[in-house]
Coordinates of C-alpha atoms in Angstrom, one line a residue:
M1 CA -23.9 -4.3 23.2
L2 CA -20.2 -5.4 21.0
L3 CA -22.1 -6.3 18.0
Y4 CA -23.8 -2.7 17.7
K5 CA -20.6 -1.4 18.2
S6 CA -19.1 -3.6 15.4
L7 CA -22.5 -2.6 13.2
I8 CA -21.5 1.2 13.5
V9 CA -17.4 1.5 12.7
I10 CA -19.0 -0.7 9.9
S11 CA -20.9 1.5 8.2
F12 CA -19.1 4.1 8.9
L13 CA -16.0 2.8 7.3
F14 CA -18.3 1.9 4.4
L15 CA -18.7 5.6 4.6
A16 CA -15.6 6.1 4.1
V17 CA -13.8 4.6 1.9
S18 CA -16.7 4.7 -0.8
L19 CA -16.0 8.6 0.1
S20 CA -11.9 8.9 -0.1
H21 CA -9.9 8.4 -2.9
D22 CA -7.0 10.5 -2.6
Q23 CA -4.5 11.0 0.7
V24 CA -3.5 14.7 0.7
E25 CA -0.2 14.1 0.4
A26 CA 3.1 14.3 2.5
Y27 CA 4.9 18.2 1.6
D28 CA 8.6 17.2 1.5
V29 CA 10.2 20.0 2.7
K30 CA 14.0 19.3 1.6
A31 CA 12.7 19.9 -2.0
G32 CA 13.0 23.4 -3.4
P33 CA 14.2 26.0 -2.6
V34 CA 12.3 27.5 1.4
R35 CA 12.1 31.3 0.7
P36 CA 10.6 33.4 4.0
M37 CA 7.8 35.1 2.1
V38 CA 5.6 33.0 0.5
K39 CA 3.3 34.4 -2.7
R40 CA 0.1 33.2 -3.4
D41 CA 0.1 31.7 -6.6
E42 CA 3.3 29.6 -5.7
R43 CA 1.6 27.6 -3.1
R44 CA 1.6 23.8 -3.8
S45 CA -1.2 22.5 -5.1
L46 CA -1.9 19.0 -3.1
I47 CA -5.8 18.3 -3.7
E48 CA -8.5 20.3 -6.0
T49 CA -12.5 18.9 -6.3
E50 CA -15.4 21.1 -7.4
Y51 CA -16.2 21.0 -3.9
G52 CA -13.1 22.2 -2.4
R53 CA -9.3 22.5 -2.9
I54 CA -6.1 22.0 -0.3
S55 CA -3.4 24.0 -0.8
A56 CA -0.2 23.7 0.9
A57 CA 3.2 26.5 1.8
K58 CA 6.5 25.1 3.5
I59 CA 7.8 28.4 5.0
S60 CA 11.6 29.6 6.5
G61 CA 13.2 32.2 8.7
T62 CA 15.8 35.0 6.5
D63 CA 18.6 33.4 9.1
G64 CA 17.8 29.8 7.9
T65 CA 18.9 27.9 11.2
R66 CA 15.5 26.4 11.4
R67 CA 13.4 23.9 9.5
P68 CA 10.5 25.4 7.1
Y69 CA 6.9 25.3 8.8
Y70 CA 4.7 23.9 7.5
L71 CA 1.0 26.1 6.4
Q72 CA -1.8 24.4 4.7
F73 CA -5.3 26.3 2.9
I74 CA -7.8 24.6 3.3
T75 CA -11.1 25.7 1.4
L76 CA -13.9 24.3 1.2
E77 CA -17.3 24.9 -1.4
P78 CA -20.9 25.5 0.6
N79 CA -22.3 22.1 2.0
S80 CA -18.9 19.9 1.2
L81 CA -17.6 17.3 3.8
F82 CA -13.6 16.9 3.9
L83 CA -13.3 13.3 5.2
P84 CA -12.1 11.7 8.0
A85 CA -8.1 11.8 8.9
L86 CA -5.8 10.9 11.2
L87 CA -3.5 13.8 12.7
H88 CA 0.0 13.4 12.9
S89 CA 0.8 16.5 14.5
D90 CA -0.7 19.4 16.2
M91 CA -2.4 21.2 14.1
V92 CA -3.3 25.5 14.8
F93 CA -6.3 26.9 12.6
Y94 CA -7.5 30.5 12.5
V95 CA -11.1 30.8 10.3
H96 CA -10.6 33.4 7.4
T97 CA -14.2 33.0 6.5
G98 CA -17.3 31.0 5.8
R99 CA -18.6 28.5 8.6
G100 CA -18.5 24.5 9.1
R101 CA -18.9 22.1 12.6
L102 CA -15.7 20.0 13.2
S103 CA -15.5 17.0 15.0
W104 CA -12.8 14.7 16.1
A105 CA -12.2 12.2 18.3
D106 CA -9.2 11.7 21.1
E107 CA -8.8 9.0 23.4
D108 CA -10.0 11.5 26.3
D109 CA -14.0 11.9 24.3
I110 CA -15.7 12.6 21.1
R111 CA -16.1 16.3 20.4
T112 CA -18.0 18.5 17.7
L113 CA -17.4 22.5 17.1
D114 CA -19.4 25.0 15.1
I115 CA -16.6 27.3 13.6
R116 CA -16.2 30.4 12.2
R117 CA -14.9 33.7 10.7
G118 CA -12.2 34.9 13.3
D119 CA -13.1 31.3 15.7
V120 CA -9.0 29.7 16.5
Y121 CA -9.0 26.2 18.0
R122 CA -5.9 23.7 18.5
L123 CA -6.5 19.4 17.6
Q124 CA -4.0 17.8 18.7
P125 CA -2.3 14.8 17.5
G126 CA -4.2 11.0 17.2
S127 CA -7.2 13.1 16.8
V128 CA -9.3 11.5 14.2
F129 CA -11.3 14.7 12.4
Y130 CA -13.8 15.3 9.9
I131 CA -14.9 18.9 8.4
E132 CA -18.3 20.0 7.3
S133 CA -19.0 23.1 5.8
N134 CA -22.1 25.2 6.0
L135 CA -24.8 25.7 3.1
E136 CA -25.7 29.6 3.5
Q137 CA -27.8 31.9 1.8
E138 CA -24.5 33.8 1.5
R139 CA -22.9 30.5 0.0
E140 CA -19.7 32.0 1.9
K141 CA -16.6 29.2 1.8
L142 CA -14.8 28.1 4.1
R143 CA -11.8 28.6 4.5
I144 CA -9.0 27.4 6.6
Y145 CA -5.2 27.8 7.1
A146 CA -3.3 25.9 10.0
I147 CA -0.4 25.2 11.3
F148 CA 1.5 21.4 11.9
S149 CA 3.7 21.4 14.6
N150 CA 4.6 18.7 17.0
T151 CA 4.4 18.8 20.6
E152 CA 6.9 21.4 22.9
D153 CA 8.2 17.8 24.1
D154 CA 9.1 17.5 20.6
S155 CA 11.7 19.6 18.4
Y156 CA 10.4 19.4 14.6
F157 CA 7.4 18.3 13.0
E158 CA 8.4 16.0 9.8
P159 CA 5.7 17.1 7.2
V160 CA 8.0 14.3 4.9
V161 CA 5.4 11.6 6.7
G162 CA 2.5 13.7 5.8
A163 CA 0.2 16.3 8.4
Y164 CA -2.4 13.3 8.4
T165 CA -3.7 9.9 6.6
S166 CA -7.2 9.1 5.1
I167 CA -8.5 6.6 7.6
S168 CA -10.2 4.2 4.4
D169 CA -6.8 4.7 3.7
L170 CA -5.4 3.5 6.9
I171 CA -7.9 0.5 7.7
L172 CA -7.7 -0.9 3.7
G173 CA -3.2 -0.7 4.5
F174 CA -4.7 -4.6 6.3
D175 CA -5.5 -7.7 4.0
R176 CA -8.8 -8.9 4.2
K177 CA -8.2 -11.8 7.4
V178 CA -6.9 -9.5 9.7
L179 CA -9.6 -7.2 9.4
Q180 CA -12.3 -10.0 9.2
S181 CA -10.9 -11.2 12.8
A182 CA -10.7 -7.9 13.7
F183 CA -14.3 -6.6 13.5
K184 CA -15.2 -9.6 13.4
V185 CA -17.8 -9.7 10.1
S186 CA -18.5 -11.5 7.4
E187 CA -16.0 -11.8 4.3
D188 CA -18.6 -10.2 1.9
V189 CA -18.2 -7.0 4.0
I190 CA -14.9 -7.0 3.9
E191 CA -15.0 -7.8 0.3
E192 CA -17.6 -4.6 0.4
L193 CA -15.0 -2.0 1.4
F194 CA -12.0 -3.2 -0.5
N195 CA -14.7 -3.1 -3.8
A196 CA -15.8 0.3 -3.0
T197 CA -15.1 3.7 -5.3
R198 CA -13.0 5.2 -3.5
P199 CA -13.8 9.9 -4.7
R200 CA -11.0 12.5 -3.7
P201 CA -11.1 13.4 -0.4
I202 CA -13.6 16.6 -0.2
V203 CA -17.2 15.7 -1.1
H204 CA -20.3 16.7 -1.1
A205 CA -21.4 17.2 2.1
L206 CA -23.7 14.1 3.4
P207 CA -27.3 14.8 4.0
K208 CA -29.1 15.4 7.6
K209 CA -32.3 14.2 7.7
K210 CA -32.0 13.6 12.1
K211 CA -30.3 14.9 15.0
S212 CA -29.5 11.4 15.2
L213 CA -26.9 11.3 12.3
W214 CA -24.5 13.8 14.7
A215 CA -24.9 10.9 17.6
W216 CA -24.3 7.8 14.7
E217 CA -20.9 9.7 13.4
A218 CA -20.1 10.5 17.5
R219 CA -21.0 7.4 18.4
F220 CA -18.6 6.0 15.7
L221 CA -15.3 8.4 16.1
K222 CA -15.1 7.1 19.4
A223 CA -16.3 3.2 18.6
F224 CA -12.0 4.0 16.3
V225 CA -10.6 5.3 19.5
G226 CA -12.4 2.2 21.3
D227 CA -14.0 4.1 24.3
R228 CA -16.5 1.1 24.9
D229 CA -18.6 3.1 28.6
A230 CA -18.5 6.1 26.1
L231 CA -19.8 4.3 23.1
E232 CA -22.1 2.3 25.2
L233 CA -23.1 5.6 27.2
E234 CA -23.5 7.4 23.9
A235 CA -25.9 5.2 22.2
M236 CA -28.3 5.3 26.1
N237 CA -28.7 9.3 25.6
G238 CA -27.3 10.6 23.1
K239 CA -25.1 13.1 24.7
K240 CA -21.3 14.0 23.9
K241 CA -19.5 16.8 24.9
K242 CA -19.7 20.5 23.2
A243 CA -16.1 22.0 22.6
K244 CA -15.3 25.9 22.3
T245 CA -13.7 28.4 20.6
Y246 CA -11.4 30.8 21.1
N247 CA -12.6 34.5 17.9
I248 CA -9.9 36.7 17.9
L249 CA -12.4 39.4 16.1
D250 CA -15.1 38.9 19.0
A251 CA -12.0 39.5 21.4
D252 CA -10.9 42.8 22.6
P253 CA -7.8 44.4 20.5
D254 CA -4.7 43.7 22.9
F255 CA -3.6 47.1 21.5
K256 CA -6.1 50.1 19.5
N257 CA -5.5 53.3 18.1
C258 CA -6.5 55.0 15.9
N259 CA -3.8 53.3 13.4
G260 CA -4.5 50.1 14.2
W261 CA -5.0 47.2 16.6
S262 CA -3.9 44.1 16.9
S263 CA -4.6 41.1 18.9
T264 CA -2.7 38.0 20.8
V265 CA -4.1 33.9 21.3
D266 CA -1.2 32.4 24.1
R267 CA -2.5 29.7 26.6
K268 CA -4.2 32.2 28.5
D269 CA -6.7 32.4 26.5
L270 CA -7.2 29.2 24.9
R271 CA -6.5 26.4 27.3
L272 CA -6.2 23.6 24.3
L273 CA -3.0 25.9 23.5
K274 CA -1.1 24.3 27.0
N275 CA 1.9 22.0 25.6
S276 CA 2.1 23.2 22.1
N277 CA 4.9 25.6 21.3
I278 CA 2.2 28.1 18.2
G279 CA 0.2 31.1 19.3
I280 CA -2.2 32.7 16.9
F281 CA -1.6 36.9 16.1
M282 CA -3.6 39.2 13.9
V283 CA -2.9 43.0 13.5
N284 CA -4.9 45.6 11.7
L285 CA -3.0 48.8 10.3
T286 CA -5.4 52.1 8.8
K287 CA -3.9 52.9 6.0
G288 CA -1.0 55.0 5.6
S289 CA 0.5 53.1 9.5
M290 CA 3.1 50.5 10.9
M291 CA 3.6 48.4 13.3
G292 CA 6.7 50.0 15.0
P293 CA 10.5 48.5 14.5
H294 CA 10.6 45.8 16.8
W295 CA 11.6 42.2 17.3
N296 CA 10.3 39.6 19.4
P297 CA 12.5 37.7 21.3
M298 CA 10.3 34.7 22.8
A299 CA 8.9 33.9 18.9
T300 CA 9.1 32.9 15.2
E301 CA 6.1 34.7 13.4
I302 CA 4.2 32.6 10.4
A303 CA 1.6 36.1 8.9
I304 CA -0.5 35.5 6.2
V305 CA -2.1 38.3 4.7
L306 CA -6.4 38.5 4.8
H307 CA -6.5 41.7 3.4
G308 CA -5.0 44.4 1.2
Q309 CA -1.4 45.2 1.1
G310 CA 1.8 46.1 2.8
M311 CA 6.0 46.3 2.7
V312 CA 7.9 43.7 6.0
R313 CA 10.7 45.9 6.7
V314 CA 13.5 43.4 8.3
V315 CA 16.6 43.6 9.7
C316 CA 19.4 40.8 10.0
P317 CA 21.1 40.8 13.4
S318 CA 23.3 38.5 12.2
T319 CA 27.3 39.8 12.1
G320 CA 27.9 36.2 10.2
K321 CA 28.6 36.3 6.6
Q322 CA 26.6 38.1 4.4
S323 CA 24.8 35.8 2.1
D324 CA 24.1 34.0 5.8
C325 CA 22.2 36.1 7.0
K326 CA 20.9 39.9 5.0
N327 CA 18.5 42.5 5.7
M328 CA 15.1 42.0 3.7
R329 CA 12.5 44.2 2.3
F330 CA 9.0 42.6 0.5
K331 CA 5.6 43.6 -0.8
V332 CA 3.1 41.4 0.3
E333 CA -0.7 40.9 -0.6
E334 CA -3.3 39.1 0.2
G335 CA -2.9 35.4 0.7
D336 CA 0.6 35.9 0.4
A337 CA 2.6 34.4 3.5
F338 CA 5.9 35.5 5.3
A339 CA 8.3 34.7 8.4
V340 CA 10.4 36.8 10.7
P341 CA 12.6 34.3 12.6
R342 CA 13.1 35.3 16.9
F343 CA 15.9 38.5 17.3
H344 CA 14.6 40.6 14.1
P345 CA 13.8 43.2 13.8
M346 CA 11.1 44.5 11.8
A347 CA 8.4 46.2 11.0
Q348 CA 4.9 46.0 8.5
M349 CA 4.0 48.6 6.6
S350 CA 0.0 49.6 4.8
F351 CA -0.6 51.6 1.8
N352 CA -1.9 55.3 1.7
N353 CA -5.2 53.8 0.0
D354 CA -5.7 50.6 2.1
S355 CA -5.5 48.8 5.2
F356 CA -3.4 46.0 5.6
V357 CA -4.6 42.7 7.3
F358 CA -2.8 39.8 8.7
V359 CA -3.1 36.7 11.2
G360 CA -0.4 34.9 12.1
F361 CA 1.4 32.3 13.8
S362 CA 3.6 32.4 16.8
T363 CA 6.0 29.8 18.0
S364 CA 5.7 30.2 21.4
T365 CA 2.3 29.7 23.8
S366 CA 4.8 32.2 27.0
T367 CA 3.5 35.7 27.1
N368 CA 5.2 37.7 24.4
Y369 CA 6.4 40.7 25.4
P370 CA 7.4 42.1 22.2
Q371 CA 11.1 44.8 22.0
F372 CA 10.0 47.9 20.4
L373 CA 12.4 50.0 19.2
A374 CA 10.1 53.5 18.2
G375 CA 8.1 55.4 19.7
K376 CA 6.8 55.9 23.4
R377 CA 7.5 52.6 24.9
S378 CA 10.7 52.6 22.8
V379 CA 13.3 50.4 25.1
L380 CA 16.1 52.6 23.7
Q381 CA 13.9 54.8 26.7
E382 CA 15.5 52.7 29.1
L383 CA 19.4 52.8 28.9
D384 CA 22.1 55.7 29.5
K385 CA 21.5 57.8 26.4
Q386 CA 24.7 59.4 26.3
I387 CA 26.1 55.3 26.2
L388 CA 23.5 55.6 23.1
S389 CA 25.4 58.7 21.6
V390 CA 29.0 56.9 22.3
S391 CA 27.1 53.5 20.9
F392 CA 26.4 55.6 17.5
N393 CA 29.3 57.9 17.5
V394 CA 26.8 61.2 17.9
S395 CA 26.1 63.7 20.3
N396 CA 24.0 63.7 23.4
T397 CA 22.0 66.3 21.6
T398 CA 21.0 63.8 18.2
I399 CA 20.3 61.9 20.4
N400 CA 17.9 63.6 22.7
Q401 CA 16.6 65.0 19.5
L402 CA 16.1 61.3 18.4
L403 CA 14.5 60.0 21.5
A404 CA 12.1 62.3 22.2
R405 CA 8.5 63.9 21.4
Q406 CA 7.5 60.2 21.1
E407 CA 4.3 59.7 23.1
E408 CA 2.3 56.7 20.2
Y409 CA 3.7 54.0 20.4
I410 CA 2.9 49.9 19.0
I411 CA 1.5 51.1 16.0
L412 CA 2.9 54.1 14.6
D413 CA 1.3 57.1 11.7
C414 CA 4.0 56.7 8.6
T415 CA 1.9 58.1 5.7
S416 CA 3.6 57.1 2.6
C417 CA 6.4 55.2 4.2
A418 CA 4.4 52.0 2.4
E419 CA 5.0 53.7 -1.2
E420 CA 8.8 55.1 0.2
E421 CA 9.9 51.0 1.3
E422 CA 8.5 50.5 -1.8
S423 CA 10.1 52.9 -4.2
I424 CA 13.5 52.1 -1.8
M425 CA 12.7 48.2 -3.3
Q426 CA 12.2 48.7 -6.9
E427 CA 15.6 50.9 -6.6
E428 CA 16.7 47.7 -5.3
I429 CA 15.7 45.2 -7.6
R430 CA 16.4 47.5 -10.6
R431 CA 20.8 48.1 -9.0
E432 CA 20.4 44.3 -8.4
R433 CA 19.4 43.3 -11.4
E434 CA 22.1 45.8 -12.8
E435 CA 24.3 44.4 -10.2
E436 CA 23.2 40.8 -11.4
E437 CA 23.6 41.9 -15.3
A438 CA 27.3 42.9 -13.9
R439 CA 27.7 39.9 -12.8
E440 CA 26.4 38.3 -15.8
R441 CA 28.2 40.5 -17.6
E442 CA 31.1 40.0 -16.0
K443 CA 30.8 36.2 -16.4
E444 CA 30.4 36.2 -19.4
R445 CA 33.9 37.8 -19.6
K446 CA 35.5 35.5 -18.3
R447 CA 34.3 32.9 -19.3
E448 CA 34.9 34.0 -22.8
E449 CA 38.3 35.0 -21.4
E450 CA 38.3 31.3 -19.8
A451 CA 37.2 29.8 -23.7
R452 CA 39.7 31.4 -25.3
K453 CA 42.4 31.0 -22.8
R454 CA 41.5 26.9 -23.3
Q455 CA 41.2 27.7 -26.8
E456 CA 45.1 29.1 -27.0
E457 CA 45.0 25.5 -25.1
E458 CA 43.6 23.9 -27.0
E459 CA 45.8 25.5 -30.4
A460 CA 48.9 24.9 -27.7
R461 CA 48.3 21.6 -27.1
K462 CA 47.0 21.0 -30.5
R463 CA 50.4 21.9 -31.9
E464 CA 52.5 19.7 -28.7
E465 CA 50.5 17.0 -30.4
E466 CA 50.5 17.8 -33.9
E467 CA 55.0 17.7 -33.3
A468 CA 54.5 14.6 -30.7
R469 CA 52.9 12.8 -33.7
R470 CA 54.9 13.8 -36.1
R471 CA 57.8 12.3 -34.2
E472 CA 56.3 9.1 -33.9
E473 CA 55.2 9.5 -37.9
E474 CA 59.0 10.5 -37.6
E475 CA 60.1 6.8 -35.5
E476 CA 57.6 4.9 -37.2
R477 CA 58.8 5.3 -40.4
K478 CA 62.5 4.7 -38.9
R479 CA 61.4 1.6 -37.1
Q480 CA 59.0 0.3 -40.2
E481 CA 62.1 1.2 -42.6
E482 CA 64.8 -1.0 -40.3
E483 CA 61.8 -3.9 -39.6
E484 CA 61.0 -3.5 -43.5
E485 CA 65.3 -3.7 -44.1
E486 CA 65.3 -6.4 -41.3
A487 CA 62.1 -8.2 -43.2
R488 CA 63.8 -8.0 -46.6
R489 CA 67.4 -9.6 -45.3
R490 CA 65.6 -12.1 -43.5
E491 CA 63.8 -12.2 -46.8
E492 CA 66.9 -12.5 -49.3
E493 CA 68.9 -14.9 -46.3
E494 CA 65.0 -17.5 -46.6
K495 CA 65.6 -17.2 -50.5
R496 CA 69.6 -18.4 -50.4
E497 CA 68.5 -20.2 -47.7
Q498 CA 65.7 -21.7 -49.9
E499 CA 68.0 -22.2 -52.8
E500 CA 70.5 -23.8 -51.5
E501 CA 68.3 -26.2 -50.3
E502 CA 66.5 -26.2 -53.8
R503 CA 70.4 -27.1 -55.0
R504 CA 70.8 -29.5 -52.8
R505 CA 67.4 -31.3 -52.6
E506 CA 68.3 -30.9 -57.2
E507 CA 71.1 -32.2 -56.4
A508 CA 69.8 -34.9 -54.5
R509 CA 67.8 -35.5 -57.3
R510 CA 69.8 -35.4 -59.7
Q511 CA 72.0 -37.6 -57.8
E512 CA 69.3 -39.7 -57.7
E513 CA 68.3 -39.5 -61.3
E514 CA 71.4 -40.6 -62.2
R515 CA 71.5 -43.6 -60.1
Q516 CA 67.9 -44.6 -60.9
R517 CA 69.3 -44.0 -65.1
R518 CA 72.7 -45.7 -63.6
E519 CA 71.2 -48.4 -62.2
Q520 CA 68.0 -48.7 -65.3
E521 CA 71.2 -49.1 -67.9
E522 CA 72.7 -51.8 -66.2
E523 CA 69.3 -53.6 -66.0
E524 CA 68.6 -52.7 -69.4
E525 CA 72.5 -54.0 -70.1
R526 CA 72.0 -56.4 -67.5
E527 CA 68.3 -57.7 -69.4
R528 CA 70.3 -57.4 -73.5
E529 CA 72.7 -59.9 -72.2
E530 CA 70.3 -61.5 -70.9
R531 CA 68.2 -61.7 -74.2
R532 CA 71.5 -61.9 -76.1
E533 CA 72.9 -64.7 -74.4
A534 CA 69.3 -65.9 -74.9
E535 CA 69.4 -65.3 -78.3
E536 CA 72.3 -66.6 -78.5
E537 CA 71.3 -70.1 -77.0
E538 CA 68.3 -69.6 -79.0
R539 CA 70.7 -68.8 -82.1
E540 CA 72.8 -72.1 -80.9
A541 CA 69.5 -74.0 -80.3
W542 CA 68.1 -73.3 -84.1
E543 CA 71.6 -73.8 -85.7
K544 CA 71.7 -76.9 -84.5
Q545 CA 68.1 -77.5 -85.0
Q546 CA 69.2 -76.3 -88.5
E547 CA 71.9 -78.5 -88.5
K548 CA 69.8 -81.8 -87.4
E549 CA 67.1 -80.8 -90.0
R550 CA 69.7 -80.0 -92.3
R551 CA 71.4 -83.1 -91.7
R552 CA 67.9 -85.2 -91.4
E553 CA 67.3 -83.3 -95.1
E554 CA 70.8 -84.2 -96.7
E555 CA 69.7 -87.6 -95.0
A556 CA 66.4 -87.6 -96.8
E557 CA 68.1 -86.3 -99.9
R558 CA 70.1 -88.8 -100.1
E559 CA 67.7 -91.1 -99.8
R560 CA 66.1 -89.4 -102.3
E561 CA 69.3 -89.2 -104.4
R562 CA 69.8 -93.3 -104.1
E563 CA 66.3 -94.2 -104.5
E564 CA 66.0 -91.2 -107.3
E565 CA 69.0 -93.7 -108.8
E566 CA 67.7 -96.9 -108.2
R567 CA 64.5 -95.1 -109.6
Q568 CA 66.6 -93.6 -112.9
W569 CA 68.8 -97.0 -113.0
D570 CA 65.3 -98.7 -113.4
E571 CA 64.5 -96.0 -116.0
G572 CA 67.9 -96.9 -117.9
Q573 CA 67.5 -100.3 -118.0
Q574 CA 64.5 -99.3 -119.4
K575 CA 65.3 -96.9 -121.7
E576 CA 68.3 -99.5 -123.2
E577 CA 65.7 -101.6 -123.6
G578 CA 64.2 -98.7 -126.1
G579 CA 67.3 -96.8 -127.4
E580 CA 67.4 -94.0 -125.3
F581 CA 70.5 -93.6 -122.6
V582 CA 70.5 -90.5 -119.5
R583 CA 72.9 -90.5 -116.5
A584 CA 72.2 -88.6 -114.0
K585 CA 75.4 -88.1 -111.0
V586 CA 74.9 -85.8 -108.0
K587 CA 77.6 -84.4 -106.2
I588 CA 78.1 -83.1 -102.5
S589 CA 79.1 -79.2 -102.6
G590 CA 81.9 -79.2 -99.4
D591 CA 78.4 -76.5 -97.5
G592 CA 76.0 -79.8 -97.7
N593 CA 74.1 -78.4 -101.0
R594 CA 74.0 -80.8 -103.3
M595 CA 74.5 -80.4 -106.9
V596 CA 73.3 -82.6 -109.3
L597 CA 75.2 -83.1 -112.8
T598 CA 73.4 -84.2 -115.3
N599 CA 75.1 -86.6 -118.3
V600 CA 71.8 -86.7 -121.2
L601 CA 73.1 -88.9 -124.0
K602 CA 71.9 -89.2 -126.3
L603 CA 72.5 -93.1 -128.5

């Protein structure tokens, strides 16, 4: 049986993974402005495919004391499937058009529900659900309007985390090993889960060949929430519990007259609304009618227009600042949504050319008794008329006339009231536009005045800056002149010091040169003296040598003369013998030179 359960779970996971791609994104209530009325084309698109679309709106009352309410508008084409998702909050919805089937599982049981136009139902947090639209001959789209909120134990729903999450996103958020161990399947099965193509959350419906398909889907849902005993019971006999809705269109209206009707759905009508903080109401106004001025002491109303168009008038009960709470009137059309907080007197009016139908969610499932200001059941009828006259500061006759002849109540005839309200609204819009234009002109004038003042201040600042700059430049010029004079003085001083230093260096150089010159002259003088002494010594030596040579020459000359005399003597002797006689006489002069005197005698 455990293996059988695992096979069922894995099989449906293949279906969910292969058919799921995008989680419907969370809608941040803090992003963008929140108003008491949202036009149809102002909804935020979350999902849009050829098989369906989902849009969302956040809406708030006029008092600004509560967080915005979160609405979704789900549209499925015929024979389409909204894939399984885990619900994070209470989901109360109304089926506007079409037919289909809702299947879900919670901690108690497996349930399926055939839904059609007018049905009202609630799914609790933690439910795993999916929706299929029928393939009808009329091929009418399945349109569901839903509000998401917390239970009575919690204050507010936090749509930042999203109203619901795709089952495939929950499963595939775990690692492969964790899933394989948890489901006790092979690795190939887990890989096929992760590798499967994931389309959008709304797809074409699966073919239903046999009735066993519904039982198979139910077994998966119960297997997912973990009721093994119920799973085994389902596997054996194929039975499951059939849930019932409450159809507000089939029920008798709470009030009805020729001007229209109204119905409410609370925990007495639909037991599932117990412990929820959301109820349902519907109002149908015929042409030229009005839901009489009234307020809700227990609940805020969030309404969606189903048919036609109308005017809504809301009165602020607060005595606080006008910017925090103010009277409002606005025109709504099919698909628009609007909200009216508790204790805010209101009136809804239809135009003369068409009826005005709207369905809504009230923020309380307790029995709510609206307090009407006009009509046969007016709360003013219960008060003392004299006290009322004092309250309005009018006469008793006026109060008697105001409260007399009121046969109708709740839904009243009000021919052309919507047209008159629209005319007043247009006039208010025109006046507000003119006032806004006047404010813009005043702002522009103030901006121009401020710009002119800023320009004058800028010019004055520039003049001051120019004067300051001129003073700074003058001071800078003087400072520069002083610095230049100081620099010139320092330069001259340095120049004098340099010249003095140069003079000292020149004098030192001159003295050094003079010293070197004297030393050189002395050296040269010494050298000359040494040369002179050397020359003198050389001359003396030369003279001595010359003297020696002269003496040697004289000696040699004397020797020669002696030899010559001897020779001549010898020759004379010979000439005597030959008949001639020559006589020579040599005389030595006083300077050592020889003088030869020759006497030639001829005999």
